[in-house]
Amino acid sequence: MGATQLLLVRHGESIGNAAASRAERDGAETIDIAMRDADVPLTETGERQATAVGAWLRSLEPDDRPTRAWTSPYVRAASTGARAIAESGIDLLLRSDERLRDRELGITDLLTTRGFEARLPFEAERRRWLGKFYYRPPGGESWADMTLRARSVLSDIDLVDDGERVLIVCHDAMILILRYICEGMTEAQLLETSQRSSVANASITRLSRPSGAGFWTADSVNDVAHLSDDGAPVTTHSGGMDDRPAH
């Protein structure tokens, strides 16, 4: 037995999102942001989006509300979770777990698509050869590496949150990996899913498994209706390089 529902929430818009989109749009080679990835905070828009998630949680019937909450320790995710829970009025302890952090980009960190191709042409060719699921940049992680830690944290959630409805606040790449595991996707299905649409900031993906065992069913994916309902902007910031969703 294990958890019966997962509510996967991407963090609100961060200043890294805005800087990455601006750099891609301007044709720059690097993203202008002077802080660790783990320390990147939300923009004002991101804070509004997090508040909208909280309002949506508050609107749920008691039997549909999350009973447990986990977050990536990165500031943009943890602050999204904290703000949403405070707004919801639900008595939830937000548990931080480093296994839910964003993908480690290694030497490709802070490079745009143009910068990656211009400054690391050998790596760009190696990525094309290996494909984005298995390509690991020096000093970084592949999506397959992320899958190992995602399987580990899901196992712990099942162990300690047996029969619970669990809110997880994390990152776009991690949400895709969690879906890959929970829904029993193949590599090809994961890549198709990632290419078909971007995971919007503060979007909600709801997975259910009433029995607490086996694969999960996606009841809703990348839902942003709560943002429009609350007057918060909808943003995606999917990034430029197709092998790494943006911050």
mmCIF file of N, CA and C in Angstrom, residues 22 56 58 106 115 157 179 182 193 204 210:
data_model
loop_
_atom_site.group_PDB
_atom_site.id
_atom_site.type_symbol
_atom_site.label_atom_id
_atom_site.label_comp_id
_atom_site.label_asym_id
_atom_site.label_seq_id
_atom_site.Cartn_x
_atom_site.Cartn_y
_atom_site.Cartn_z
ATOM 1 N N ARG A 22 14.248 35.862 -21.529
ATOM 2 C CA ARG A 22 14.770 37.096 -22.098
ATOM 3 C C ARG A 22 16.054 36.834 -22.884
ATOM 4 N N TRP A 56 -7.006 27.677 -4.720
ATOM 5 C CA TRP A 56 -7.583 26.452 -5.293
ATOM 6 C C TRP A 56 -7.626 25.335 -4.250
ATOM 7 N N ARG A 58 -7.862 25.703 -1.077
ATOM 8 C CA ARG A 58 -8.893 26.061 -0.100
ATOM 9 C C ARG A 58 -10.292 25.713 -0.617
ATOM 10 N N GLY A 106 25.272 21.066 -14.692
ATOM 11 C CA GLY A 106 26.718 21.001 -14.899
ATOM 12 C C GLY A 106 27.240 22.175 -15.699
ATOM 13 N N GLY A 115 24.245 29.629 -26.855
ATOM 14 C CA GLY A 115 25.505 29.518 -26.129
ATOM 15 C C GLY A 115 26.001 28.093 -26.045
ATOM 16 N N ILE A 157 7.663 8.195 0.042
ATOM 17 C CA ILE A 157 6.319 8.755 0.196
ATOM 18 C C ILE A 157 5.310 7.634 0.438
ATOM 19 N N ARG A 179 5.743 11.687 -13.559
ATOM 20 C CA ARG A 179 4.691 11.117 -14.400
ATOM 21 C C ARG A 179 5.201 9.893 -15.158
ATOM 22 N N CYS A 182 5.193 7.115 -12.494
ATOM 23 C CA CYS A 182 3.875 6.779 -11.944
ATOM 24 C C CYS A 182 2.921 6.216 -12.992
ATOM 25 N N THR A 193 5.666 13.485 -24.599
ATOM 26 C CA THR A 193 4.945 14.328 -23.652
ATOM 27 C C THR A 193 5.666 15.645 -23.422
ATOM 28 N N ILE A 204 -1.125 22.461 -12.072
ATOM 29 C CA ILE A 204 -1.438 21.333 -11.199
ATOM 30 C C ILE A 204 -1.704 20.091 -12.032
ATOM 31 N N PRO A 210 -6.522 4.853 -6.183
ATOM 32 C CA PRO A 210 -7.324 4.583 -4.983
ATOM 33 C C PRO A 210 -6.862 3.368 -4.181
#
